[in-house]
Coordinates of C-alpha atoms and ligand atoms in Angstrom, one line a residue:
M1 CA -26.8 0.7 12.5
F2 CA -25.8 -2.8 13.6
N3 CA -28.7 -4.8 12.4
K4 CA -26.6 -7.0 10.1
L5 CA -25.0 -8.6 13.1
F6 CA -25.6 -11.0 16.0
T7 CA -27.8 -14.0 16.5
S8 CA -26.9 -16.9 18.8
R9 CA -24.1 -17.4 21.3
L10 CA -22.9 -20.9 21.1
L11 CA -19.6 -22.4 22.2
I12 CA -17.0 -22.9 19.6
I13 CA -16.7 -26.6 18.6
F14 CA -13.1 -27.7 18.9
S15 CA -11.2 -28.1 15.7
L16 CA -10.6 -31.4 13.8
V17 CA -7.0 -32.1 14.2
I18 CA -5.3 -33.5 11.0
S19 CA -2.9 -36.1 12.3
T20 CA -1.1 -37.3 9.2
T21 CA 1.5 -34.4 9.1
M22 CA 5.0 -35.7 8.4
L23 CA 8.3 -33.8 8.5
A24 CA 9.3 -32.7 5.0
Q25 CA 12.4 -34.6 3.7
P26 CA 14.4 -32.2 1.4
P27 CA 16.9 -33.8 -1.0
G28 CA 20.1 -34.6 0.7
G29 CA 18.4 -36.4 3.5
S30 CA 18.3 -33.6 6.1
V31 CA 15.1 -32.9 7.9
S32 CA 13.5 -29.4 7.9
P33 CA 12.0 -29.2 11.4
Q34 CA 9.9 -26.2 10.6
R35 CA 8.3 -26.9 7.3
T36 CA 5.7 -29.7 6.7
I37 CA 3.8 -31.1 3.8
T38 CA 0.6 -33.0 4.6
E39 CA -1.7 -34.8 2.1
I40 CA -5.3 -33.7 3.0
G41 CA -6.8 -36.0 0.3
D42 CA -6.2 -37.3 -3.2
G43 CA -3.4 -35.1 -4.4
L44 CA -4.3 -32.0 -2.3
Y45 CA -1.5 -31.1 0.1
R46 CA -1.3 -28.5 2.9
V47 CA 2.2 -26.8 3.5
N48 CA 3.0 -25.3 6.8
T49 CA 6.0 -23.0 6.5
G50 CA 6.6 -23.0 10.3
P51 CA 6.8 -20.2 12.8
G52 CA 6.5 -16.6 11.7
V53 CA 4.1 -14.8 9.4
S54 CA 4.4 -17.1 6.2
G55 CA 1.8 -19.5 7.5
V56 CA 0.0 -22.1 5.5
F57 CA -0.8 -22.7 1.8
V58 CA -1.9 -25.6 -0.4
F59 CA -1.1 -27.3 -3.6
L60 CA -2.9 -29.8 -5.8
V61 CA -1.2 -32.5 -7.9
T62 CA -3.2 -34.0 -10.8
D63 CA -2.3 -36.0 -14.0
E64 CA -2.0 -32.6 -15.8
G65 CA 0.5 -31.1 -13.4
I66 CA 0.5 -29.0 -10.1
L67 CA -1.6 -26.0 -9.0
I68 CA -0.2 -23.9 -6.1
V69 CA -2.2 -21.5 -4.0
D70 CA 0.0 -18.7 -2.4
P71 CA 3.6 -19.9 -2.8
S72 CA 4.7 -17.7 0.2
N73 CA 8.2 -16.2 0.0
P74 CA 11.2 -16.9 -2.2
D75 CA 13.0 -19.1 0.3
V76 CA 9.9 -21.3 0.8
S77 CA 9.4 -21.5 -3.0
E78 CA 13.0 -22.6 -3.5
W79 CA 12.4 -25.4 -0.9
L80 CA 9.0 -26.3 -2.4
I81 CA 10.5 -26.7 -5.9
E82 CA 13.0 -29.2 -4.6
E83 CA 10.2 -31.0 -2.7
L84 CA 8.0 -31.2 -5.8
N85 CA 10.8 -32.4 -8.0
T86 CA 11.6 -35.1 -5.6
R87 CA 8.1 -36.2 -4.7
F88 CA 6.5 -35.7 -8.2
P89 CA 9.3 -36.0 -10.8
G90 CA 8.2 -34.8 -14.2
Q91 CA 5.3 -32.9 -13.0
E92 CA 5.2 -29.1 -13.9
V93 CA 3.6 -26.3 -11.9
R94 CA 0.9 -25.3 -14.4
Y95 CA -1.1 -22.9 -12.3
V96 CA -0.3 -20.4 -9.4
V97 CA -3.3 -18.9 -7.6
E98 CA -2.5 -15.6 -5.8
S99 CA -5.0 -15.0 -3.0
H100 CA -4.2 -11.3 -2.6
Y101 CA -1.4 -8.8 -2.9
H102 CA 0.2 -9.1 0.5
W103 CA 3.8 -9.9 0.4
D104 CA 3.6 -12.7 3.1
H105 CA 1.6 -14.8 0.7
V106 CA 2.9 -14.3 -2.9
R107 CA 6.4 -13.0 -3.0
G108 CA 7.6 -16.4 -4.0
S109 CA 5.3 -16.5 -7.1
S110 CA 8.0 -15.6 -9.7
R111 CA 9.9 -18.8 -9.0
F112 CA 7.2 -20.5 -11.0
E113 CA 7.1 -18.1 -13.8
D114 CA 8.7 -20.4 -16.4
T115 CA 5.8 -22.9 -16.4
A116 CA 2.8 -21.5 -14.7
I117 CA -0.3 -19.5 -15.6
F118 CA -1.1 -17.0 -12.8
I119 CA -4.7 -16.4 -11.6
G120 CA -6.0 -13.8 -9.2
H121 CA -8.8 -11.3 -8.5
E122 CA -9.1 -8.3 -10.9
N123 CA -8.4 -6.0 -8.1
L124 CA -5.0 -7.6 -7.6
L125 CA -3.9 -5.8 -10.9
T126 CA -5.0 -2.5 -9.5
N127 CA -3.3 -3.1 -6.1
L128 CA 0.1 -4.0 -7.6
D129 CA -0.1 -0.6 -9.4
A130 CA -1.3 1.3 -6.4
N131 CA 0.8 3.4 -4.0
I132 CA 1.5 2.3 -0.4
A133 CA -1.3 4.3 1.1
E134 CA -3.8 2.7 -1.3
A135 CA -2.6 -0.8 -0.9
P136 CA -0.7 -1.0 2.4
P137 CA 1.2 -4.0 3.6
P138 CA -0.6 -6.4 6.0
G139 CA -1.1 -5.6 9.7
N140 CA -1.0 -2.1 10.9
T141 CA 1.9 -0.8 8.8
R142 CA 0.9 2.5 7.1
D143 CA 2.5 5.2 5.1
E144 CA 2.1 7.7 7.9
N145 CA 3.6 10.7 6.2
G146 CA 2.0 10.1 2.9
D147 CA 5.3 10.1 0.8
S148 CA 4.4 6.8 -0.9
L149 CA 7.5 5.3 0.7
L150 CA 7.8 3.1 3.8
A151 CA 10.6 4.1 6.2
R152 CA 11.7 1.6 8.8
S153 CA 10.1 3.8 11.4
E154 CA 6.7 3.3 9.8
A155 CA 6.9 -0.5 9.4
Q156 CA 5.1 -2.5 12.1
T157 CA 4.8 -6.3 13.0
G158 CA 5.8 -8.7 10.2
T159 CA 6.7 -6.0 7.7
L160 CA 9.2 -4.6 10.2
S161 CA 10.7 -8.1 11.0
N162 CA 11.0 -8.8 7.3
F163 CA 12.2 -5.3 6.4
D164 CA 15.8 -6.1 5.4
A165 CA 14.7 -9.0 3.2
M166 CA 12.5 -6.7 1.2
D167 CA 14.8 -3.7 1.2
L168 CA 16.6 -4.8 -1.9
N169 CA 18.9 -1.7 -2.3
A170 CA 19.4 -1.5 1.5
D171 CA 18.5 2.1 1.7
N172 CA 16.2 1.8 4.8
I173 CA 13.2 2.7 2.7
L174 CA 10.7 0.3 1.1
T175 CA 9.0 1.2 -2.1
Q176 CA 5.8 -0.5 -3.3
A177 CA 8.0 -2.0 -6.1
E178 CA 10.1 -3.6 -3.4
L179 CA 7.0 -4.8 -1.4
T180 CA 5.7 -6.4 -4.5
T181 CA 8.8 -7.8 -5.9
G182 CA 8.4 -11.5 -6.9
I183 CA 4.6 -11.1 -7.2
V184 CA 3.6 -12.0 -10.8
R185 CA 0.7 -10.1 -12.4
P186 CA -2.0 -12.6 -13.0
D187 CA -2.7 -13.8 -16.6
I188 CA -6.3 -14.6 -15.7
V189 CA -8.5 -12.4 -13.5
F190 CA -12.1 -12.7 -12.5
S191 CA -14.6 -10.6 -10.4
D192 CA -16.8 -12.9 -8.4
R193 CA -16.1 -16.6 -9.0
L194 CA -14.0 -18.7 -11.3
E195 CA -14.4 -22.5 -11.8
L196 CA -11.4 -24.5 -12.9
D197 CA -11.2 -28.2 -14.0
F198 CA -7.6 -29.2 -13.7
G199 CA -6.8 -32.9 -14.4
G200 CA -10.4 -34.0 -13.5
K201 CA -10.4 -32.1 -10.2
R202 CA -12.5 -29.0 -9.6
V203 CA -11.1 -25.9 -8.1
T204 CA -13.5 -22.9 -7.4
L205 CA -12.0 -19.5 -6.7
I206 CA -14.4 -17.2 -4.7
W207 CA -14.0 -13.5 -4.2
S208 CA -14.1 -12.8 -0.4
Q209 CA -16.3 -9.7 -0.8
N210 CA -13.9 -7.2 0.6
R211 CA -12.9 -9.2 3.7
H212 CA -9.4 -8.2 4.7
T213 CA -8.4 -6.7 1.3
N214 CA -10.5 -5.9 -1.8
D215 CA -8.7 -8.5 -3.9
L216 CA -8.8 -11.4 -1.4
I217 CA -10.1 -14.8 -2.7
D218 CA -10.9 -18.1 -1.0
V219 CA -10.3 -21.4 -2.8
Y220 CA -12.7 -24.3 -2.6
F221 CA -11.9 -27.9 -3.6
P222 CA -15.4 -29.5 -4.0
D223 CA -14.1 -32.9 -4.9
H224 CA -12.0 -33.0 -1.8
K225 CA -14.6 -31.2 0.3
V226 CA -11.8 -28.8 1.4
L227 CA -12.0 -25.1 1.8
Y228 CA -8.8 -22.9 1.8
A229 CA -10.1 -19.8 3.5
T230 CA -7.4 -17.2 3.5
D231 CA -6.9 -14.0 5.6
Y232 CA -8.3 -14.3 8.3
V233 CA -10.4 -17.3 9.3
W234 CA -8.9 -18.3 12.7
I235 CA -9.6 -21.4 14.6
N236 CA -9.7 -21.3 18.5
R237 CA -8.1 -17.8 18.6
M238 CA -9.4 -14.3 18.9
C239 CA -9.8 -12.2 15.8
C240 CA -8.7 -9.7 14.7
R241 CA -6.5 -6.8 15.6
F242 CA -6.1 -3.7 13.4
E243 CA -9.8 -2.8 13.2
F244 CA -10.6 -5.5 10.7
D245 CA -8.4 -3.8 8.2
G246 CA -10.5 -0.7 8.1
R247 CA -13.6 -2.6 6.9
P248 CA -17.1 -2.9 8.4
L249 CA -17.6 -6.0 10.5
S250 CA -20.6 -6.9 8.4
T251 CA -18.4 -7.4 5.3
W252 CA -16.4 -10.0 7.1
I253 CA -19.6 -11.8 8.5
E254 CA -21.3 -11.8 5.1
S255 CA -18.2 -13.3 3.4
I256 CA -18.0 -16.0 6.0
R257 CA -21.8 -16.7 6.0
D258 CA -21.5 -17.4 2.2
L259 CA -18.6 -19.8 2.7
E260 CA -20.8 -21.7 5.2
N261 CA -23.1 -22.7 2.3
L262 CA -20.2 -24.7 0.6
D263 CA -20.1 -28.5 1.1
F264 CA -16.8 -29.1 2.8
D265 CA -15.4 -31.0 5.7
I266 CA -11.9 -29.6 6.2
L267 CA -11.2 -25.9 6.7
I268 CA -7.6 -24.8 6.1
N269 CA -6.8 -21.1 6.8
S270 CA -3.7 -19.2 5.7
H271 CA -2.2 -18.9 9.2
F272 CA -2.3 -21.2 12.1
A273 CA -4.5 -24.3 12.8
T274 CA -6.6 -26.5 10.4
G275 CA -10.2 -27.4 11.4
S276 CA -13.6 -28.2 10.2
K277 CA -16.8 -26.6 9.0
A278 CA -17.9 -26.2 12.6
D279 CA -14.8 -24.1 13.2
L280 CA -15.9 -21.8 10.4
I281 CA -19.4 -21.4 12.0
G282 CA -17.8 -20.9 15.3
F283 CA -15.6 -18.2 13.9
R284 CA -18.5 -16.3 12.4
R285 CA -20.3 -16.6 15.8
Q286 CA -17.3 -15.2 17.5
L287 CA -17.5 -12.1 15.3
E288 CA -21.2 -11.8 15.7
D289 CA -21.2 -12.3 19.5
F290 CA -18.4 -9.8 20.1
G291 CA -19.9 -7.4 17.5
Y292 CA -23.2 -7.5 19.4
A293 CA -21.8 -7.1 22.8
V294 CA -19.7 -4.1 21.8
A295 CA -22.5 -2.5 19.8
E296 CA -24.8 -2.9 22.8
A297 CA -22.3 -1.3 25.1
I298 CA -21.7 1.6 22.7
A299 CA -25.5 2.1 22.5
N300 CA -25.5 2.2 26.3
G301 CA -23.1 5.2 26.2
N302 CA -19.9 3.4 27.2
S303 CA -16.6 4.7 25.9
L304 CA -14.0 2.3 24.3
E305 CA -12.0 2.3 27.5
E306 CA -15.0 1.4 29.6
I307 CA -16.0 -1.5 27.3
Q308 CA -12.5 -2.9 27.4
L309 CA -12.7 -2.7 31.2
I310 CA -16.2 -4.1 31.9
L311 CA -17.1 -6.4 29.0
R312 CA -16.6 -10.2 29.4
L313 CA -17.6 -13.1 27.1
D314 CA -16.5 -16.0 29.3
E315 CA -17.7 -18.6 26.7
Y316 CA -14.7 -17.6 24.6
S317 CA -12.1 -17.5 27.4
N318 CA -10.5 -20.6 26.0
L319 CA -9.5 -18.8 22.7
E320 CA -5.9 -17.9 22.3
G321 CA -5.4 -14.2 22.8
Y322 CA -8.5 -13.7 24.9
D323 CA -6.6 -12.2 27.7
S324 CA -3.4 -11.1 26.1
Q325 CA -5.0 -9.3 23.2
W326 CA -8.3 -8.3 24.8
D327 CA -7.9 -4.5 24.6
A328 CA -6.7 -4.5 20.9
I329 CA -9.4 -6.9 19.9
I330 CA -12.2 -4.8 21.5
A331 CA -10.7 -1.7 20.0
S332 CA -10.9 -3.5 16.6
F333 CA -14.6 -4.3 17.0
Y334 CA -15.3 -0.8 18.2
G335 CA -13.5 0.8 15.2
S336 CA -15.1 -1.6 12.7
L337 CA -18.6 -1.1 14.0
M338 CA -18.1 2.6 13.6
L339 CA -17.8 2.0 9.9
E340 CA -21.1 0.4 9.6
Ligands
LIG1 ZN1 -3.2 -10.5 4.0

């Protein structure tokens, strides 16, 4: 049942801290204290949108223009357009890569519709046409009553805190059309892998094998030795709540194992800290070690409540959320393992 999991139990190696981050300087001279743009290497930039769920994305500048991955929300896109015009005058945004259908990553895409070609996984098209039950928002928000609408009482976590911004007609109901407003249907889709050569720089889009959502892609920059791994590859923090999005744990582990075969030095993920390849390996081991321990406890006849109470993996106690999210994380492993 659980034979795809588990091997060794090594300590996570601490992340490489990128120290060149500078505060973004919007036109007009004021400083945005929450949003930063950092050059990772040779025209590849990391954008941190500050506190909240919007998180982290990247863009690449070449002689042929700019490629953006996940332009976040409309406010961030407006800010980014000003930043790009100031920093790279005359350069057009030629490509937008949409990593998956979740609103927290791609609601800002339409701001680039005039100049850009949009790229995504083929399942993104299906998800944009699906109802809320089939393609739910991120986190634990679900269409509980099955009416294909999302009432405020059904919204959770980030979808609840951003409810008003997405409720365009202010009727206290979110439709799928409102949740996907601003997300541009991709012009180019692919199934497993897509190789781009943009201004002499290679960009490889890799389907994430049903990790998190069925349309999720990771983005690899081989010339920069950078991997932008999207939801969720977390560094020095516990993963993940919400039963791994209703997917078997082995699908997550297989996806991450394949990413380990890529040649890269810097790991950027779509939320929280940046790190190294060692962090990716550490993250996969975290999933394996917890998966192994929970599976073993289940096999020994323990209930979820008993496992939450008696299990300890002290080598991970330095991770953020180890104490505060323990019960939710163990419940996630338990639920995900039941799907194997
Ligand atoms: Zn997501």
